[in-house]
Amino acid sequence: MSASYPPARRVAMVSEHASPLAALGGPDAGGQNVYVAQLAGRLARRGYDVVVYTRRDDPRLAEQVTAPDGYRVVHVPAGPPAPVPKDELPPCIPAFGEFLADRWAAEPPDVVHAHFWMSGWAALAGAKGLGVPVVQTYHALGTVKRRHQGAADTSPPERVAIETAVGRAADLILATCQDEVAELVAMGLPRDRITVVPCGVDPDRFAPVADARRSAAAPRRLLAVGRLVPRKGFDRAIRALAGVPDAELLIAGGPEPALMAAEPEAERLRAIAEEHGVDDRVTLLGGVSPARMPQLMSSADLVLSLPHYEPFGIVPVEAMACRAPVLATAVGGQLDTVMHGVTGVLVPPDGDHDLSGTIRRLLDAPDLLARYGEQGRRRVLDHFTWDHVADGVTRAYSAVSSVPSLSGAVR
C-alpha cells in the first residue's frame, strides 16, 4: 500500500557550502552534501515543496536547477562564483543572508532548515522579522574540532561564538547523536530545544553483495574507510595489523589512485606500515566510488572505524547495512550506531587498548562475526534509513511550524 503524504508545504533548506548537486570527494564535499540531497529528495517525493539554497561557486551554474528527485536548488550569488574553502566563507555570509531576506520577503517558506553553522547564520538573517521558524543541524561543532585539533584547527576564530548564537536563536536544533546533545548543552544551549535525528543510509544501495566473499584460503580482510586525515585513526589500524598474522588491511579513501603518491597522509601511513613490517599487507586503495563501496564492504571480514573523534560517522552504518561486522572507537555517533556485543565491538579511542588482541579474537570467531553482521543489517533497517530520517525531521518541522508531521510528535 502506498503511503499517504500531506499536500505540498514550503520547506527552505540552507546549505551554504555543501550543494546537494556537487560531485563527492572534494575537500568540502562529503557527508553534508549527501544528507541534504537525500533528505530533500525524500521530502519532495512525499509532496513537500523543497528549495535548497547553496552558494554559487561556478559562473556557469544556472540560478535555479530542478534535481531529478523533484526539489529545486537555488545558487545564491554570495562571494566570487568560484570554489572557496569553507573556512574562508564568513565574508560571503552577509550577502547570502540578504539574498534570502529578499527572496523570502516575497514568498516566505513555512519552515527553514539550516545545515552547518554558517548556514544558520545566513538563515536567521534571511528569516528575521518574518515569523518563520528556523531548524538548525550543525553536522559538526567548532568546540569539538578545536578541542581535538588545537592549533591545527583552521576554523575562523569567530566560529564558536556565532555557532552558539545561532543555537540560541534557532527554534529547534537537530542533533545527530546523543554525544552531540551533550556538547550542545555544554555550550549553554537549552536542552528542551534539542532533539536527536540521526543520519541515514540507503539500504537498497548499501546491501550485502552475495559473491563478494573470497576463498577460504585468502587472507582475512580488514577494511578501513574514510578521508585520509590523521583523526581517522588509520595509523592505529596499521599498527594493530602487526599483531594480526595472516590478515590484510585495505584503506579506502583519499584522492584517486593515480594521485596517491603525492598525498602526504598516504606517505605517512606507508612509512608506518614499513616501520611495523606490514607494508606487504597494507593496501591504500585511494578514493573508491560509492557504487563500488557495497561490494568492498561485503568482502571484509571486519570493518574498522577508529577515529579519535567523529560527529556522527556514517561508515559503521554503511558497513552494517552491507552485513559487515564493525569494530569502532567509542566516540561520537558511533556510540549510538554500533551496539557493543550485538552489531560489533566498541573500543576506547586511546592507544592503551590491545587492539590486535581484540581483532584476533573476532577473526577467530566467524560465527560471532556473522551474527554481528546480521544484527547490524537489522539495526540499520530499524533505525538508520533515510525514510527514518525524513520521519524524524518532519516531526521536528511540525513541532515548530504548520508543516504537517508524517509520524507524530517529536520525542
XYZ file of C-alpha atoms in Angstrom:
411
model
C 0.000 0.000 0.000
C 1.429 3.389 -0.933
C 1.891 5.965 1.810
C -0.405 8.985 2.004
C 1.519 12.219 2.332
C 0.338 15.765 3.061
C -0.173 18.413 0.410
C 2.906 20.419 -0.518
C 4.341 22.661 2.192
C 7.195 25.054 1.614
C 10.496 23.898 3.135
C 13.622 26.008 2.608
C 16.956 24.304 3.234
C 20.129 26.352 3.501
C 23.438 24.583 2.849
C 25.906 27.332 2.085
C 28.976 25.283 1.079
C 27.559 21.796 0.538
C 25.449 21.631 -2.589
C 23.287 18.524 -2.967
C 24.311 18.509 -6.648
C 28.076 18.550 -6.015
C 30.334 15.700 -7.042
C 31.596 13.976 -3.906
C 35.242 13.582 -2.999
C 36.456 17.174 -2.813
C 37.767 18.710 0.417
C 34.380 20.255 1.257
C 32.094 17.722 -0.464
C 31.055 14.775 1.643
C 28.524 13.730 4.242
C 26.619 17.008 4.463
C 26.042 17.057 0.699
C 24.655 13.512 0.858
C 22.445 14.323 3.859
C 20.914 17.398 2.208
C 20.380 15.611 -1.117
C 18.806 12.536 0.454
C 16.559 14.464 2.837
C 15.435 16.955 0.178
C 14.692 14.112 -2.214
C 12.705 12.124 0.339
C 10.634 15.168 1.307
C 9.980 16.157 -2.312
C 8.757 12.665 -3.120
C 6.402 12.879 -0.153
C 4.782 16.009 -1.544
C 6.741 18.813 0.099
C 7.843 21.858 -1.907
C 11.574 21.888 -1.120
C 14.081 24.536 -2.170
C 17.770 24.179 -1.276
C 19.838 27.372 -1.196
C 23.576 26.906 -1.741
C 26.363 29.287 -2.764
C 27.136 29.732 -6.453
C 30.724 28.528 -6.904
C 30.816 28.404 -10.716
C 29.678 31.150 -13.135
C 28.218 28.507 -15.462
C 25.623 27.375 -12.903
C 22.018 28.324 -13.602
C 20.310 30.380 -10.914
C 17.858 27.544 -10.303
C 18.010 23.836 -11.100
C 15.417 21.118 -10.508
C 17.004 17.927 -9.223
C 15.850 14.519 -10.515
C 14.098 13.876 -7.185
C 11.937 16.967 -7.639
C 13.434 19.517 -5.247
C 14.862 22.805 -6.525
C 18.377 24.137 -5.951
C 18.951 27.904 -5.970
C 22.551 29.022 -6.498
C 22.990 32.108 -4.344
C 25.315 34.884 -5.625
C 27.372 35.426 -2.463
C 31.085 35.991 -2.916
C 33.038 35.054 -6.023
C 31.463 32.490 -8.390
C 34.375 30.158 -7.759
C 35.321 27.488 -5.214
C 36.196 28.942 -1.798
C 37.316 26.740 1.133
C 34.507 26.702 3.664
C 36.708 28.129 6.417
C 37.159 31.243 4.245
C 33.447 31.784 3.595
C 32.382 34.039 6.523
C 32.817 37.279 4.493
C 30.298 35.859 1.980
C 27.578 35.104 4.527
C 26.043 38.607 4.939
C 25.341 38.741 1.185
C 23.902 35.221 1.375
C 21.560 36.328 4.172
C 20.497 39.420 2.237
C 19.611 37.281 -0.770
C 17.466 35.014 1.408
C 15.754 38.004 3.026
C 14.829 39.451 -0.379
C 13.596 36.112 -1.690
C 11.614 35.162 1.408
C 10.039 38.619 1.876
C 8.098 37.996 -1.337
C 7.287 34.351 -0.611
C 8.203 33.128 2.874
C 8.667 29.388 3.435
C 6.765 27.574 6.159
C 9.971 26.368 7.806
C 13.716 26.885 7.256
C 16.227 24.082 7.873
C 19.839 25.279 8.088
C 22.796 22.917 7.663
C 26.144 23.904 9.247
C 26.820 26.951 11.406
C 27.281 29.453 8.587
C 24.016 28.329 7.007
C 22.295 29.024 10.325
C 23.854 32.500 10.383
C 22.516 33.234 6.885
C 19.129 31.586 7.509
C 18.445 33.601 10.660
C 19.299 36.814 8.805
C 17.002 35.831 5.953
C 14.088 34.890 8.225
C 14.367 37.900 10.532
C 11.017 39.587 11.103
C 9.063 37.063 9.028
C 7.891 34.811 11.854
C 9.344 31.805 10.013
C 10.807 29.131 12.318
C 14.421 28.054 11.804
C 15.600 24.499 12.487
C 19.370 24.038 12.823
C 21.512 20.972 12.078
C 25.231 21.602 12.727
C 26.768 18.439 11.170
C 29.987 19.314 13.054
C 30.779 21.563 16.007
C 33.605 24.057 16.280
C 34.033 23.359 20.002
C 34.773 19.693 19.273
C 37.084 20.470 16.377
C 39.062 22.999 18.436
C 39.411 20.578 21.356
C 40.791 17.773 19.219
C 42.775 19.686 16.605
C 44.164 22.547 18.672
C 46.490 24.736 16.638
C 45.771 22.666 13.512
C 42.136 23.834 13.518
C 41.629 26.119 10.517
C 38.137 27.262 11.541
C 37.520 31.024 11.604
C 38.174 32.468 15.094
C 34.566 33.669 15.370
C 33.104 30.226 14.658
C 32.281 29.087 18.203
C 30.703 32.413 19.204
C 28.496 32.534 16.097
C 27.715 28.824 16.365
C 26.457 29.394 19.915
C 24.429 32.460 18.929
C 22.807 30.506 16.099
C 21.798 27.760 18.522
C 20.258 30.251 20.942
C 18.251 31.929 18.177
C 17.053 28.782 16.374
C 13.614 27.423 17.192
C 14.888 23.840 17.294
C 18.261 22.105 16.995
C 18.517 18.671 15.409
C 21.490 16.758 16.821
C 22.635 13.620 15.039
C 23.571 11.653 18.184
C 23.435 11.763 21.980
C 27.090 12.774 22.227
C 26.302 15.895 20.217
C 23.440 16.687 22.606
C 25.923 16.712 25.496
C 28.247 19.012 23.524
C 25.413 21.419 22.716
C 24.265 21.574 26.346
C 27.875 22.217 27.400
C 27.829 25.209 25.020
C 24.947 26.601 27.066
C 22.185 25.763 24.585
C 18.780 24.789 26.027
C 18.204 21.034 26.243
C 14.459 21.405 25.686
C 15.098 22.787 22.177
C 17.346 19.916 21.082
C 16.133 16.639 19.600
C 18.036 13.761 18.004
C 17.571 12.724 14.388
C 20.479 10.555 13.163
C 21.984 10.398 9.699
C 20.868 7.671 7.337
C 21.855 5.257 4.617
C 20.122 3.837 1.561
C 19.708 0.122 2.429
C 18.928 -0.762 -1.179
C 22.244 0.612 -2.392
C 24.238 -0.372 0.683
C 23.253 -4.020 0.816
C 25.131 -7.329 1.110
C 26.781 -8.448 -2.138
C 26.468 -12.227 -2.274
C 29.568 -13.010 -4.346
C 31.905 -10.564 -2.609
C 33.408 -13.083 -0.184
C 36.727 -14.549 -1.218
C 38.044 -18.105 -0.978
C 38.802 -19.611 2.421
C 42.496 -19.626 1.518
C 42.621 -15.843 1.102
C 43.951 -13.686 3.969
C 41.347 -12.395 6.396
C 40.368 -8.934 5.238
C 40.231 -5.836 7.438
C 38.793 -2.703 5.862
C 39.002 0.946 6.941
C 37.180 3.721 5.065
C 37.299 7.499 5.253
C 39.090 10.693 4.329
C 42.876 10.483 4.567
C 43.295 12.685 7.636
C 45.097 11.784 10.875
C 41.978 11.888 13.048
C 40.504 8.867 11.232
C 42.965 6.568 13.027
C 44.247 4.607 10.045
C 47.701 4.627 11.643
C 46.281 2.761 14.625
C 44.816 0.114 12.335
C 48.209 -0.342 10.652
C 49.999 -0.734 13.988
C 47.409 -3.270 15.135
C 47.907 -5.308 11.948
C 51.447 -6.133 13.113
C 49.868 -8.342 15.783
C 47.329 -9.983 13.456
C 49.148 -12.512 11.249
C 47.594 -13.771 8.021
C 45.364 -10.705 7.661
C 45.404 -7.848 5.173
C 44.303 -4.255 5.679
C 42.648 -2.237 2.919
C 42.266 1.515 3.399
C 39.737 3.213 1.117
C 39.797 6.981 0.926
C 41.674 9.973 -0.371
C 42.286 11.081 -3.952
C 42.050 8.818 -6.972
C 44.761 6.124 -7.029
C 46.889 7.925 -9.640
C 47.300 10.881 -7.257
C 48.018 8.916 -4.090
C 51.804 9.153 -4.476
C 51.623 12.901 -3.811
C 49.251 12.614 -0.821
C 51.102 13.488 2.448
C 48.906 11.359 4.708
C 49.306 8.376 2.383
C 53.078 8.816 2.586
C 52.892 8.906 6.387
C 50.776 5.750 6.513
C 53.141 3.903 4.173
C 56.059 4.820 6.416
C 54.214 3.475 9.483
C 53.408 0.250 7.645
C 57.059 -0.186 6.692
C 58.214 0.590 10.220
C 55.947 -2.146 11.618
C 56.837 -4.667 8.949
C 53.345 -4.881 7.414
C 53.812 -2.841 4.225
C 53.212 -6.009 2.168
C 49.820 -6.451 3.872
C 48.537 -2.857 3.716
C 46.899 -1.535 0.545
C 45.952 2.108 0.116
C 43.138 1.989 -2.428
C 42.681 5.727 -2.807
C 39.209 7.044 -3.495
C 36.598 4.351 -4.051
C 33.375 5.271 -5.848
C 30.115 4.924 -3.893
C 28.976 2.364 -6.471
C 31.901 0.057 -5.573
C 31.692 0.509 -1.812
C 28.964 -2.088 -1.028
C 30.953 -4.872 -2.688
C 34.140 -3.785 -0.909
C 32.385 -3.698 2.470
C 30.709 -7.031 1.819
C 34.129 -8.567 1.114
C 35.512 -7.590 4.534
C 35.709 -9.956 7.484
C 35.762 -6.917 9.760
C 35.346 -3.175 9.139
C 37.493 -0.943 11.353
C 36.287 2.576 12.182
C 38.882 4.054 14.550
C 38.593 7.864 14.544
C 39.828 9.859 17.534
C 36.555 11.797 17.342
C 33.595 11.658 14.953
C 30.489 13.916 14.850
C 28.327 11.031 13.585
C 30.294 8.569 11.481
C 28.428 7.094 8.521
C 30.972 4.349 7.756
C 29.786 1.957 10.508
C 26.173 2.391 9.368
C 27.075 1.714 5.731
C 29.078 -1.344 6.787
C 26.240 -2.702 8.922
C 23.846 -2.182 6.019
C 26.168 -4.454 3.993
C 26.025 -7.031 6.806
C 29.678 -6.410 7.699
C 30.659 -6.609 11.403
C 32.218 -3.457 12.828
C 34.965 -2.663 15.312
C 34.724 1.024 16.207
C 36.051 3.523 18.691
C 33.589 4.583 21.372
C 33.257 8.187 20.212
C 30.546 10.492 18.880
C 27.760 8.935 16.868
C 29.447 5.526 16.894
C 28.238 5.178 20.482
C 24.682 5.309 19.103
C 25.062 3.270 15.940
C 27.299 0.341 16.937
C 25.763 -1.790 19.671
C 28.639 -3.330 21.617
C 28.346 -7.110 21.634
C 25.342 -7.023 19.273
C 26.387 -5.484 15.936
C 30.098 -5.235 16.661
C 32.611 -4.113 19.254
C 33.418 -0.683 20.689
C 36.942 0.051 21.922
C 38.456 3.085 23.697
C 39.780 5.830 21.392
C 43.181 5.914 23.115
C 46.093 3.638 22.291
C 46.167 1.660 25.544
C 43.661 -0.948 24.409
C 45.061 -4.209 22.961
C 43.534 -3.678 19.546
C 45.484 -6.526 17.940
C 44.168 -8.963 20.533
C 40.563 -7.847 20.022
C 40.859 -8.196 16.246
C 42.397 -11.681 16.562
C 39.620 -12.856 18.880
C 36.977 -11.611 16.468
C 38.593 -13.143 13.386
C 38.829 -16.451 15.252
C 35.042 -16.392 15.836
C 33.429 -16.420 12.367
C 30.019 -17.406 13.719
C 30.082 -14.402 16.055
C 31.068 -12.104 13.181
C 28.225 -13.466 11.056
C 25.792 -12.801 13.899
C 27.101 -9.245 14.287
C 26.599 -8.732 10.560
C 23.015 -9.984 10.618
C 22.132 -7.852 13.636
C 23.833 -4.830 12.079
C 21.746 -5.021 8.936
C 18.597 -5.360 11.028
C 19.563 -2.349 13.152
C 20.040 -0.195 10.060
C 16.648 -1.195 8.668
C 15.007 -0.416 12.013
C 16.685 2.928 12.746
C 19.024 4.386 10.114
C 17.329 4.529 6.720
C 16.697 7.852 5.001
C 12.976 7.283 5.412
C 13.503 7.119 9.188
C 15.489 10.357 8.951
C 12.708 12.021 6.963
C 10.147 10.873 9.549
C 12.171 12.416 12.377
C 12.808 15.654 10.524
C 9.162 16.170 9.598
C 8.157 15.583 13.220
C 10.611 18.342 14.094
C 9.171 20.662 11.462
C 5.675 20.015 12.794
C 6.773 20.906 16.322
C 7.726 24.454 15.299
C 5.578 25.219 12.241
C 2.385 24.494 10.343
C 4.154 21.838 8.257
C 2.277 18.588 8.921
C 4.105 15.743 10.611
C 4.298 12.334 8.976
C 4.550 10.284 12.140
C 3.610 12.047 15.341
C 5.209 14.439 17.778
C 8.901 14.967 18.335
C 10.194 12.631 21.010
